[in-house]
Structure formats: C-alpha cells, structure tokens
C-alpha cells in the first residue's frame, strides 16, 4: 500500500500543473486581499468596520486556494482516465479498492499541503497588507476561526475534486462542472433561493471559513455537517462507480 500511495502522490506533483495552479491561486488571493484592504480602508474611515474585522477579512481571502487544491486532485484522477493508464494502475495496485483508498489518501494529503501553505500566507497577510498604515492587525478569535476554516475547506476541496474526477472521469467535463458549480450554481441559488442555496457545498464552505460578505449562511457547526454529507455522498457514488464500471 505504501508504494501505491507513493505512486499516486507522484502523479499529483509531477509536471507543471500543480505549481502553475499554486502560482495562479497566490496571485488571485493577493489581488483579493488588495481589494479587501481598499474597501476596508474606506469603511474604517466611515466607522462601518473595525480593524479586527479587516484582519479577519485579509485572512479569509486565501479561501480561493480550495479551488486550486480541488483542481489539482481532479486533474490527477481524470488524466489517468483520459490516457487509459487507470487500468494499468488497477492491475498493478492489486485491486480497485486499494487504488481507491490510495487516491483518497493522497487527495487528503495534497489538500493538507495546500492548506499549510495557504495557512502560513493567510496568517502573515494582515501584517504585510497593513504595513505602512496608521494601525496594525488585531488578531482575534474570529481571525483564528477564519484561518482554521480556510485550511479545513482546502482539505475538503481536495477530496471533493478527487471524488468528482472519479465520478465524471472526463477531464474537461469535470473541470467545467466544478467551475460552473462554484461560480454560478451555488452563488445563484444563494441569491435566488437562500433557503436552498445555503445547503450547497460551496455555500457550506463559505460558512465554515466565516464568509462575512454572504448573508443567510448556515451556522458553522451545521455547515460542517452539510460539508461532510456532500463529501460522504460523493465518496459513496465515486466508490460504487469506480468499483463497478468498466475502466478505459
């Protein structure tokens, strides 16, 4: 099993895809934090926000790494289906169940790597972006919860991406489904029917990392339950399809 996990790990981190995605995520998060800061400075002048809230918002901006972690694991899985090498992996791995276990283990570990990197950058970002201002960061319990939430959804996102890849298999379709779900479906449902939209996986993630820009989200404990339910449902579907459907 150790060799199988090492093989799956190498598939994720070989090539240029992971660092290109990581670089793109870093740039997006920096731009997001710059936007947060510009808005927060105006609101601080108007007295409609506080330095503590600004600090938490700068930490929250790093939640976008979740999408990159999901894409990294999804591409690693769907690449095998596209090339037909998943059959060789299964034959050499001993059984489909062992391969599935290795892929999910590596997906969680990949999410942890992205979460640690994003966590470090998120934790220092208030000091970087507020340097030169008349005030410094105010790290509160809210900032800590936001940081832990950001790191948690990154790990969950990596698992979600791997499972979607196992279910959909076709790389382009899987990526399109994920992007449309993230950018259009969840946000649209939250605006049009918030009682339904708050139960989507993306809005549950937003509740976990304490998104203050979206109204009507679940409480954090219930959001964790909903997020776990989405991951569990995808795991059941992914396991059934991977074990029963023909492999290319």
CSV table of N, CA and C in Angstrom, one decimal, residues 58-223:
chain,number,residue,atom,x,y,z
A,58,UNK,N,-8.7,39.8,5.6
A,58,UNK,CA,-7.4,39.6,4.9
A,58,UNK,C,-7.1,38.1,5.0
A,59,UNK,N,-7.4,37.4,6.2
A,59,UNK,CA,-7.1,36.0,6.3
A,59,UNK,C,-8.1,35.2,5.4
A,60,UNK,N,-9.3,35.7,5.4
A,60,UNK,CA,-10.4,34.9,4.6
A,60,UNK,C,-10.1,34.9,3.1
A,61,UNK,N,-9.4,35.9,2.6
A,61,UNK,CA,-9.1,36.0,1.2
A,61,UNK,C,-8.4,34.8,0.6
A,62,UNK,N,-7.8,34.0,1.5
A,62,UNK,CA,-7.0,32.8,1.0
A,62,UNK,C,-7.8,31.6,0.8
A,63,UNK,N,-9.2,31.7,1.0
A,63,UNK,CA,-10.0,30.5,0.8
A,63,UNK,C,-10.0,30.0,-0.7
A,64,UNK,N,-9.6,30.9,-1.6
A,64,UNK,CA,-9.6,30.5,-3.0
A,64,UNK,C,-8.6,29.4,-3.4
A,65,UNK,N,-7.7,29.2,-2.5
A,65,UNK,CA,-6.8,28.0,-2.7
A,65,UNK,C,-7.5,26.7,-2.7
A,66,UNK,N,-8.7,26.7,-2.1
A,66,UNK,CA,-9.6,25.5,-2.1
A,66,UNK,C,-9.8,25.0,-3.5
A,67,UNK,N,-10.1,26.0,-4.4
A,67,UNK,CA,-10.4,25.6,-5.8
A,67,UNK,C,-9.2,25.0,-6.5
A,68,UNK,N,-8.0,25.5,-6.2
A,68,UNK,CA,-6.8,25.0,-6.8
A,68,UNK,C,-6.5,23.6,-6.3
A,69,UNK,N,-6.7,23.4,-5.0
A,69,UNK,CA,-6.5,22.0,-4.4
A,69,UNK,C,-7.4,21.0,-5.1
A,70,UNK,N,-8.7,21.5,-5.3
A,70,UNK,CA,-9.7,20.6,-5.9
A,70,UNK,C,-9.3,20.3,-7.4
A,71,UNK,N,-8.8,21.3,-8.1
A,71,UNK,CA,-8.4,21.1,-9.5
A,71,UNK,C,-7.2,20.2,-9.6
A,72,UNK,N,-6.2,20.3,-8.7
A,72,UNK,CA,-5.0,19.5,-8.7
A,72,UNK,C,-5.3,18.1,-8.6
A,73,UNK,N,-6.2,17.7,-7.6
A,73,UNK,CA,-6.5,16.3,-7.4
A,73,UNK,C,-7.5,15.8,-8.5
A,74,UNK,N,-8.3,16.7,-9.0
A,74,UNK,CA,-9.2,16.3,-10.1
A,74,UNK,C,-8.4,16.0,-11.4
A,75,UNK,N,-7.5,16.8,-11.7
A,75,UNK,CA,-6.7,16.6,-12.9
A,75,UNK,C,-5.8,15.4,-12.8
A,76,UNK,N,-5.3,15.1,-11.6
A,76,UNK,CA,-4.5,13.8,-11.4
A,76,UNK,C,-5.4,12.6,-11.7
A,77,UNK,N,-6.6,12.6,-11.3
A,77,UNK,CA,-7.5,11.5,-11.4
A,77,UNK,C,-8.0,11.4,-12.9
A,78,UNK,N,-8.5,12.5,-13.4
A,78,UNK,CA,-9.1,12.4,-14.8
A,78,UNK,C,-8.0,12.2,-15.9
A,79,UNK,N,-6.8,12.6,-15.6
A,79,UNK,CA,-5.7,12.4,-16.5
A,79,UNK,C,-5.5,10.9,-16.8
A,80,UNK,N,-5.6,10.1,-15.7
A,80,UNK,CA,-5.5,8.7,-15.9
A,80,UNK,C,-6.6,8.0,-16.7
A,81,UNK,N,-7.8,8.5,-16.5
A,81,UNK,CA,-8.9,8.0,-17.3
A,81,UNK,C,-8.8,8.4,-18.8
A,82,UNK,N,-8.3,9.7,-19.0
A,82,UNK,CA,-8.2,10.1,-20.4
A,82,UNK,C,-7.1,9.4,-21.1
A,83,UNK,N,-6.0,9.0,-20.4
A,83,UNK,CA,-4.9,8.3,-21.1
A,83,UNK,C,-5.1,6.8,-21.1
A,84,UNK,N,-6.0,6.3,-20.3
A,84,UNK,CA,-6.2,4.9,-20.2
A,84,UNK,C,-5.3,4.2,-19.3
A,85,UNK,N,-4.5,4.9,-18.5
A,85,UNK,CA,-3.5,4.3,-17.7
A,85,UNK,C,-4.1,3.8,-16.3
A,86,UNK,N,-5.4,4.2,-16.1
A,86,UNK,CA,-6.0,3.8,-14.8
A,86,UNK,C,-6.2,2.3,-14.8
A,87,UNK,N,-6.3,1.6,-15.9
A,87,UNK,CA,-6.4,0.2,-16.0
A,87,UNK,C,-5.1,-0.5,-15.5
A,88,UNK,N,-4.0,0.1,-16.0
A,88,UNK,CA,-2.7,-0.5,-15.6
A,88,UNK,C,-2.4,-0.2,-14.1
A,89,UNK,N,-2.9,1.0,-13.6
A,89,UNK,CA,-2.7,1.3,-12.2
A,89,UNK,C,-3.5,0.2,-11.3
A,90,UNK,N,-4.7,-0.1,-11.8
A,90,UNK,CA,-5.5,-1.1,-11.0
A,90,UNK,C,-4.9,-2.5,-11.0
A,91,UNK,N,-4.4,-2.9,-12.2
A,91,UNK,CA,-3.8,-4.2,-12.3
A,91,UNK,C,-2.5,-4.3,-11.4
A,92,UNK,N,-1.7,-3.2,-11.4
A,92,UNK,CA,-0.5,-3.2,-10.6
A,92,UNK,C,-0.8,-3.0,-9.1
A,93,UNK,N,-1.9,-2.3,-8.9
A,93,UNK,CA,-2.3,-2.0,-7.5
A,93,UNK,C,-2.9,-3.1,-6.7
A,94,UNK,N,-3.3,-4.2,-7.3
A,94,UNK,CA,-3.8,-5.3,-6.6
A,94,UNK,C,-5.3,-5.4,-6.7
A,95,UNK,N,-6.0,-4.3,-6.5
A,95,UNK,CA,-7.5,-4.3,-6.5
A,95,UNK,C,-7.9,-2.8,-6.7
A,96,UNK,N,-9.2,-2.7,-7.2
A,96,UNK,CA,-9.7,-1.3,-7.4
A,96,UNK,C,-9.9,-0.6,-6.0
A,97,UNK,N,-10.2,-1.4,-5.0
A,97,UNK,CA,-10.5,-0.8,-3.7
A,97,UNK,C,-9.2,-0.3,-3.1
A,98,UNK,N,-8.1,-1.0,-3.3
A,98,UNK,CA,-6.8,-0.5,-2.8
A,98,UNK,C,-6.4,0.8,-3.6
A,99,UNK,N,-6.6,0.8,-4.9
A,99,UNK,CA,-6.3,2.0,-5.7
A,99,UNK,C,-7.2,3.2,-5.2
A,100,UNK,N,-8.5,2.9,-5.0
A,100,UNK,CA,-9.4,4.0,-4.5
A,100,UNK,C,-8.9,4.6,-3.2
A,101,UNK,N,-8.5,3.7,-2.2
A,101,UNK,CA,-8.0,4.1,-0.9
A,101,UNK,C,-6.8,5.0,-1.1
A,102,UNK,N,-5.9,4.6,-2.0
A,102,UNK,CA,-4.6,5.3,-2.2
A,102,UNK,C,-4.9,6.7,-2.8
A,103,UNK,N,-5.8,6.8,-3.7
A,103,UNK,CA,-6.2,8.0,-4.3
A,103,UNK,C,-6.8,9.0,-3.3
A,104,UNK,N,-7.7,8.5,-2.5
A,104,UNK,CA,-8.3,9.4,-1.5
A,104,UNK,C,-7.3,9.8,-0.4
A,105,UNK,N,-6.4,8.9,0.0
A,105,UNK,CA,-5.4,9.3,0.9
A,105,UNK,C,-4.5,10.4,0.4
A,106,UNK,N,-4.1,10.2,-0.8
A,106,UNK,CA,-3.2,11.2,-1.5
A,106,UNK,C,-4.0,12.5,-1.7
A,107,UNK,N,-5.3,12.5,-2.0
A,107,UNK,CA,-6.1,13.7,-2.2
A,107,UNK,C,-6.1,14.5,-0.8
A,108,UNK,N,-6.3,13.8,0.3
A,108,UNK,CA,-6.4,14.4,1.6
A,108,UNK,C,-5.0,15.0,1.9
A,109,UNK,N,-3.9,14.3,1.6
A,109,UNK,CA,-2.6,14.8,1.9
A,109,UNK,C,-2.3,16.0,1.0
A,110,UNK,N,-2.7,15.9,-0.2
A,110,UNK,CA,-2.5,17.1,-1.1
A,110,UNK,C,-3.2,18.3,-0.6
A,111,UNK,N,-4.4,18.1,-0.2
A,111,UNK,CA,-5.2,19.2,0.4
A,111,UNK,C,-4.5,19.8,1.7
A,112,UNK,N,-3.9,18.9,2.5
A,112,UNK,CA,-3.2,19.3,3.7
A,112,UNK,C,-1.9,20.2,3.3
A,113,UNK,N,-1.2,19.8,2.2
A,113,UNK,CA,-0.1,20.6,1.8
A,113,UNK,C,-0.5,22.0,1.3
A,114,UNK,N,-1.6,22.0,0.5
A,114,UNK,CA,-2.1,23.3,0.1
A,114,UNK,C,-2.6,24.1,1.3
A,115,UNK,N,-3.2,23.4,2.2
A,115,UNK,CA,-3.8,24.1,3.4
A,115,UNK,C,-2.7,24.7,4.3
A,116,UNK,N,-1.6,24.0,4.5
A,116,UNK,CA,-0.5,24.5,5.3
A,116,UNK,C,0.1,25.7,4.6
A,117,UNK,N,0.3,25.6,3.3
A,117,UNK,CA,0.9,26.8,2.6
A,117,UNK,C,0.0,28.0,2.6
A,118,UNK,N,-1.3,27.8,2.4
A,118,UNK,CA,-2.2,28.9,2.4
A,118,UNK,C,-2.4,29.4,3.8
A,119,UNK,N,-2.3,28.5,4.8
A,119,UNK,CA,-2.5,28.9,6.2
A,119,UNK,C,-1.3,29.9,6.6
A,120,UNK,N,-0.1,29.5,6.2
A,120,UNK,CA,1.0,30.4,6.6
A,120,UNK,C,0.9,31.8,5.9
A,121,UNK,N,0.5,31.8,4.6
A,121,UNK,CA,0.4,33.0,3.9
A,121,UNK,C,-0.8,33.9,4.4
A,122,UNK,N,-1.9,33.2,4.7
A,122,UNK,CA,-3.0,33.9,5.3
A,122,UNK,C,-2.7,34.5,6.6
A,123,UNK,N,-1.9,33.8,7.5
A,123,UNK,CA,-1.6,34.3,8.8
A,123,UNK,C,-0.8,35.5,8.8
A,124,UNK,N,0.1,35.6,7.8
A,124,UNK,CA,1.0,36.7,7.7
A,124,UNK,C,0.5,37.9,6.9
A,125,UNK,N,-0.6,37.6,6.1
A,125,UNK,CA,-1.1,38.6,5.2
A,125,UNK,C,-1.6,39.9,5.9
A,126,UNK,N,-2.2,39.8,7.1
A,126,UNK,CA,-2.6,41.1,7.7
A,126,UNK,C,-1.4,42.0,8.0
A,127,UNK,N,-0.3,41.4,8.4
A,127,UNK,CA,0.9,42.2,8.7
A,127,UNK,C,1.5,42.8,7.4
A,128,UNK,N,1.4,42.0,6.3
A,128,UNK,CA,2.0,42.5,5.1
A,128,UNK,C,1.1,43.6,4.5
A,129,UNK,N,-0.2,43.4,4.4
A,129,UNK,CA,-1.0,44.4,3.8
A,129,UNK,C,-1.3,45.6,4.6
A,130,UNK,N,-1.2,45.5,5.9
A,130,UNK,CA,-1.4,46.7,6.8
A,130,UNK,C,-0.1,47.4,7.1
A,131,UNK,N,1.0,46.9,6.6
A,131,UNK,CA,2.3,47.6,6.8
A,131,UNK,C,2.2,49.0,6.2
A,132,UNK,N,2.7,50.0,7.0
A,132,UNK,CA,2.6,51.4,6.5
A,132,UNK,C,1.3,52.1,6.8
A,133,UNK,N,0.3,51.4,7.4
A,133,UNK,CA,-0.9,52.0,7.8
A,133,UNK,C,-0.7,52.6,9.2
A,134,UNK,N,-1.7,53.4,9.6
A,134,UNK,CA,-1.6,54.0,10.9
A,134,UNK,C,-2.0,53.1,12.0
A,135,UNK,N,-2.4,51.9,11.7
A,135,UNK,CA,-2.8,50.9,12.7
A,135,UNK,C,-2.2,49.5,12.2
A,136,UNK,N,-2.1,48.6,13.2
A,136,UNK,CA,-1.6,47.3,12.9
A,136,UNK,C,-2.8,46.3,13.0
A,137,UNK,N,-2.5,45.0,12.6
A,137,UNK,CA,-3.5,44.0,12.7
A,137,UNK,C,-4.0,43.7,14.1
A,138,UNK,N,-5.2,43.4,14.3
A,138,UNK,CA,-5.8,42.9,15.6
A,138,UNK,C,-6.2,41.5,15.4
A,139,UNK,N,-5.4,40.6,15.9
A,139,UNK,CA,-5.7,39.1,15.7
A,139,UNK,C,-6.7,38.7,16.9
A,140,UNK,N,-7.8,38.3,16.5
A,140,UNK,CA,-8.8,37.9,17.5
A,140,UNK,C,-9.2,36.4,17.3
A,141,UNK,N,-10.2,36.0,18.1
A,141,UNK,CA,-10.7,34.6,18.0
A,141,UNK,C,-11.4,34.4,16.6
A,142,UNK,N,-12.0,35.5,16.1
A,142,UNK,CA,-12.6,35.4,14.8
A,142,UNK,C,-11.6,35.1,13.7
A,143,UNK,N,-10.5,35.8,13.8
A,143,UNK,CA,-9.4,35.5,12.8
A,143,UNK,C,-8.9,34.1,12.9
A,144,UNK,N,-8.8,33.6,14.1
A,144,UNK,CA,-8.3,32.2,14.3
A,144,UNK,C,-9.3,31.2,13.7
A,145,UNK,N,-10.6,31.4,14.0
A,145,UNK,CA,-11.7,30.6,13.4
A,145,UNK,C,-11.7,30.7,11.9
A,146,UNK,N,-11.5,31.9,11.3
A,146,UNK,CA,-11.4,32.1,9.9
A,146,UNK,C,-10.2,31.3,9.3
A,147,UNK,N,-9.1,31.4,9.9
A,147,UNK,CA,-7.9,30.7,9.4
A,147,UNK,C,-8.1,29.2,9.4
A,148,UNK,N,-8.6,28.7,10.5
A,148,UNK,CA,-8.9,27.2,10.6
A,148,UNK,C,-9.9,26.8,9.6
A,149,UNK,N,-10.9,27.6,9.4
A,149,UNK,CA,-12.0,27.3,8.4
A,149,UNK,C,-11.4,27.3,7.0
A,150,UNK,N,-10.5,28.3,6.6
A,150,UNK,CA,-9.9,28.3,5.3
A,150,UNK,C,-9.1,27.0,5.1
A,151,UNK,N,-8.3,26.7,6.1
A,151,UNK,CA,-7.5,25.5,5.9
A,151,UNK,C,-8.4,24.2,5.8
A,152,UNK,N,-9.4,24.2,6.6
A,152,UNK,CA,-10.3,23.0,6.5
A,152,UNK,C,-11.0,22.8,5.2
A,153,UNK,N,-11.5,23.9,4.6
A,153,UNK,CA,-12.2,23.8,3.3
A,153,UNK,C,-11.2,23.4,2.2
A,154,UNK,N,-9.9,23.8,2.4
A,154,UNK,CA,-9.0,23.4,1.3
A,154,UNK,C,-8.8,21.9,1.3
A,155,UNK,N,-8.7,21.3,2.5
A,155,UNK,CA,-8.6,19.8,2.5
A,155,UNK,C,-9.9,19.2,2.0
A,156,UNK,N,-11.0,19.7,2.4
A,156,UNK,CA,-12.3,19.2,1.9
A,156,UNK,C,-12.4,19.4,0.4
A,157,UNK,N,-11.9,20.5,-0.1
A,157,UNK,CA,-11.9,20.8,-1.6
A,157,UNK,C,-11.1,19.8,-2.4
A,158,UNK,N,-9.9,19.4,-1.8
A,158,UNK,CA,-9.1,18.4,-2.5
A,158,UNK,C,-9.8,17.1,-2.6
A,159,UNK,N,-10.4,16.7,-1.5
A,159,UNK,CA,-11.2,15.4,-1.6
A,159,UNK,C,-12.4,15.5,-2.6
A,160,UNK,N,-13.0,16.6,-2.5
A,160,UNK,CA,-14.2,16.9,-3.4
A,160,UNK,C,-13.7,16.8,-4.9
A,161,UNK,N,-12.6,17.4,-5.2
A,161,UNK,CA,-12.1,17.3,-6.6
A,161,UNK,C,-11.7,15.9,-7.0
A,162,UNK,N,-11.1,15.2,-6.2
A,162,UNK,CA,-10.7,13.8,-6.5
A,162,UNK,C,-12.0,13.0,-6.7
A,163,UNK,N,-13.0,13.1,-5.9
A,163,UNK,CA,-14.2,12.3,-6.0
A,163,UNK,C,-15.0,12.7,-7.3
A,164,UNK,N,-15.1,14.0,-7.6
A,164,UNK,CA,-15.7,14.4,-8.8
A,164,UNK,C,-15.0,13.8,-10.0
A,165,UNK,N,-13.7,13.8,-10.0
A,165,UNK,CA,-12.9,13.2,-11.0
A,165,UNK,C,-13.3,11.7,-11.2
A,166,UNK,N,-13.4,11.0,-10.1
A,166,UNK,CA,-13.8,9.6,-10.2
A,166,UNK,C,-15.2,9.3,-10.7
A,167,UNK,N,-16.1,10.3,-10.4
A,167,UNK,CA,-17.5,10.1,-10.8
A,167,UNK,C,-17.6,10.5,-12.3
A,168,UNK,N,-17.0,11.6,-12.7
A,168,UNK,CA,-17.3,12.2,-14.1
A,168,UNK,C,-16.3,11.6,-15.1
A,169,UNK,N,-15.0,11.4,-14.6
A,169,UNK,CA,-13.9,10.8,-15.4
A,169,UNK,C,-13.4,11.6,-16.5
A,170,UNK,N,-14.2,12.3,-17.3
A,170,UNK,CA,-13.8,13.1,-18.4
A,170,UNK,C,-13.3,14.4,-17.9
A,171,UNK,N,-12.0,14.7,-18.3
A,171,UNK,CA,-11.3,15.9,-17.6
A,171,UNK,C,-12.0,17.2,-17.9
A,172,UNK,N,-12.3,17.5,-19.2
A,172,UNK,CA,-12.9,18.8,-19.5
A,172,UNK,C,-14.3,19.0,-18.8
A,173,UNK,N,-15.1,17.9,-18.9
A,173,UNK,CA,-16.4,18.0,-18.3
A,173,UNK,C,-16.3,18.2,-16.8
A,174,UNK,N,-15.4,17.4,-16.2
A,174,UNK,CA,-15.3,17.5,-14.7
A,174,UNK,C,-14.9,19.0,-14.3
A,175,UNK,N,-13.9,19.5,-15.0
A,175,UNK,CA,-13.5,20.9,-14.7
A,175,UNK,C,-14.6,21.9,-14.9
A,176,UNK,N,-15.3,21.8,-16.0
A,176,UNK,CA,-16.4,22.7,-16.3
A,176,UNK,C,-17.5,22.6,-15.2
A,177,UNK,N,-17.8,21.3,-14.8
A,177,UNK,CA,-18.9,21.1,-13.8
A,177,UNK,C,-18.4,21.8,-12.5
A,178,UNK,N,-17.2,21.6,-12.1
A,178,UNK,CA,-16.7,22.2,-10.9
A,178,UNK,C,-16.8,23.8,-10.9
A,179,UNK,N,-16.3,24.3,-12.0
A,179,UNK,CA,-16.2,25.8,-12.1
A,179,UNK,C,-17.7,26.4,-12.2
A,180,UNK,N,-18.5,25.7,-13.0
A,180,UNK,CA,-19.9,26.2,-13.0
A,180,UNK,C,-20.6,26.1,-11.7
A,181,UNK,N,-20.4,25.0,-11.0
A,181,UNK,CA,-21.0,24.8,-9.7
A,181,UNK,C,-20.5,25.9,-8.7
A,182,UNK,N,-19.2,26.2,-8.8
A,182,UNK,CA,-18.6,27.1,-7.8
A,182,UNK,C,-19.0,28.5,-8.1
A,183,UNK,N,-19.0,28.9,-9.4
A,183,UNK,CA,-19.1,30.3,-9.7
A,183,UNK,C,-20.6,30.7,-10.0
A,184,UNK,N,-21.4,29.8,-10.5
A,184,UNK,CA,-22.7,30.1,-11.0
A,184,UNK,C,-23.8,29.5,-10.1
A,185,UNK,N,-23.8,28.2,-10.0
A,185,UNK,CA,-24.9,27.5,-9.4
A,185,UNK,C,-25.1,27.8,-7.9
A,186,UNK,N,-24.0,27.7,-7.1
A,186,UNK,CA,-24.1,27.9,-5.7
A,186,UNK,C,-24.5,29.4,-5.4
A,187,UNK,N,-23.7,30.3,-6.0
A,187,UNK,CA,-24.0,31.7,-5.8
A,187,UNK,C,-25.4,32.1,-6.3
A,188,UNK,N,-25.8,31.6,-7.4
A,188,UNK,CA,-27.1,31.9,-8.0
A,188,UNK,C,-28.2,31.4,-7.1
A,189,UNK,N,-28.1,30.2,-6.6
A,189,UNK,CA,-29.1,29.6,-5.7
A,189,UNK,C,-29.1,30.4,-4.4
A,190,UNK,N,-28.0,30.8,-3.9
A,190,UNK,CA,-27.9,31.5,-2.6
A,190,UNK,C,-28.7,32.9,-2.8
A,191,UNK,N,-28.6,33.5,-4.0
A,191,UNK,CA,-29.2,34.8,-4.2
A,191,UNK,C,-30.7,34.6,-4.4
A,192,UNK,N,-31.1,33.6,-5.3
A,192,UNK,CA,-32.5,33.4,-5.7
A,192,UNK,C,-33.3,32.6,-4.6
A,193,UNK,N,-32.7,31.6,-4.0
A,193,UNK,CA,-33.4,30.8,-3.0
A,193,UNK,C,-32.4,30.5,-1.9
A,194,UNK,N,-32.2,31.4,-1.0
A,194,UNK,CA,-31.2,31.2,0.0
A,194,UNK,C,-31.5,30.0,1.0
A,195,UNK,N,-32.7,29.7,1.1
A,195,UNK,CA,-33.1,28.6,2.0
A,195,UNK,C,-32.6,27.2,1.4
A,196,UNK,N,-32.4,27.2,0.0
A,196,UNK,CA,-31.9,26.1,-0.6
A,196,UNK,C,-30.4,26.2,-0.9
A,197,UNK,N,-30.0,27.4,-1.3
A,197,UNK,CA,-28.6,27.7,-1.7
A,197,UNK,C,-27.6,27.5,-0.5
A,198,UNK,N,-28.0,27.7,0.7
A,198,UNK,CA,-27.1,27.6,1.8
A,198,UNK,C,-26.7,26.1,2.1
A,199,UNK,N,-27.4,25.2,1.4
A,199,UNK,CA,-27.1,23.8,1.6
A,199,UNK,C,-26.2,23.3,0.5
A,200,UNK,N,-25.8,24.1,-0.5
A,200,UNK,CA,-24.8,23.7,-1.5
A,200,UNK,C,-23.4,23.6,-0.8
A,201,UNK,N,-22.6,22.8,-1.5
A,201,UNK,CA,-21.3,22.6,-0.8
A,201,UNK,C,-20.4,23.9,-0.8
A,202,UNK,N,-20.6,24.7,-1.8
A,202,UNK,CA,-19.7,25.9,-1.8
A,202,UNK,C,-20.2,26.9,-0.7
A,203,UNK,N,-21.5,27.0,-0.5
A,203,UNK,CA,-22.0,27.9,0.5
A,203,UNK,C,-21.7,27.3,1.9
A,204,UNK,N,-21.7,26.0,2.0
A,204,UNK,CA,-21.4,25.4,3.3
A,204,UNK,C,-19.9,25.7,3.6
A,205,UNK,N,-19.0,25.6,2.6
A,205,UNK,CA,-17.6,26.0,2.7
A,205,UNK,C,-17.5,27.5,3.2
A,206,UNK,N,-18.3,28.3,2.5
A,206,UNK,CA,-18.3,29.8,2.9
A,206,UNK,C,-18.6,30.0,4.3
A,207,UNK,N,-19.6,29.2,4.8
A,207,UNK,CA,-20.0,29.3,6.3
A,207,UNK,C,-18.8,28.8,7.2
A,208,UNK,N,-18.1,27.8,6.7
A,208,UNK,CA,-17.0,27.3,7.5
A,208,UNK,C,-15.9,28.3,7.7
A,209,UNK,N,-15.6,29.0,6.6
A,209,UNK,CA,-14.5,30.0,6.7
A,209,UNK,C,-15.0,31.4,7.0
A,210,UNK,N,-16.2,31.5,7.6
A,210,UNK,CA,-16.8,32.7,8.1
A,210,UNK,C,-16.9,33.8,7.1
A,211,UNK,N,-17.4,33.5,5.9
A,211,UNK,CA,-17.6,34.5,4.9
A,211,UNK,C,-18.6,35.6,5.4
A,212,UNK,N,-18.1,36.8,5.5
A,212,UNK,CA,-18.9,37.9,6.0
A,212,UNK,C,-19.6,38.6,4.9
A,213,UNK,N,-19.3,38.3,3.7
A,213,UNK,CA,-19.9,39.0,2.5
A,213,UNK,C,-21.2,38.4,2.1
A,214,UNK,N,-21.5,37.2,2.5
A,214,UNK,CA,-22.7,36.5,2.1
A,214,UNK,C,-23.7,36.3,3.2
A,215,UNK,N,-24.9,36.7,3.0
A,215,UNK,CA,-25.9,36.7,4.1
A,215,UNK,C,-26.7,35.3,4.0
A,216,UNK,N,-27.2,34.9,5.1
A,216,UNK,CA,-28.1,33.7,5.2
A,216,UNK,C,-27.4,32.4,5.2
A,217,UNK,N,-26.1,32.4,5.5
A,217,UNK,CA,-25.3,31.1,5.6
A,217,UNK,C,-25.7,30.3,6.8
A,218,UNK,N,-25.4,29.0,6.8
A,218,UNK,CA,-25.6,28.2,7.9
A,218,UNK,C,-24.6,28.6,9.0
A,219,UNK,N,-25.0,28.1,10.2
A,219,UNK,CA,-24.0,28.3,11.3
A,219,UNK,C,-22.8,27.3,11.1
A,220,UNK,N,-21.7,27.6,11.7
A,220,UNK,CA,-20.5,26.8,11.4
A,220,UNK,C,-20.7,25.3,11.7
A,221,UNK,N,-21.2,25.0,12.8
A,221,UNK,CA,-21.4,23.5,13.1
A,221,UNK,C,-22.3,22.8,12.0
A,222,UNK,N,-23.4,23.5,11.7
A,222,UNK,CA,-24.3,22.9,10.7
A,222,UNK,C,-23.6,22.9,9.3
A,223,UNK,N,-22.8,23.9,9.0
A,223,UNK,CA,-22.1,23.9,7.7
A,223,UNK,C,-21.1,22.8,7.6
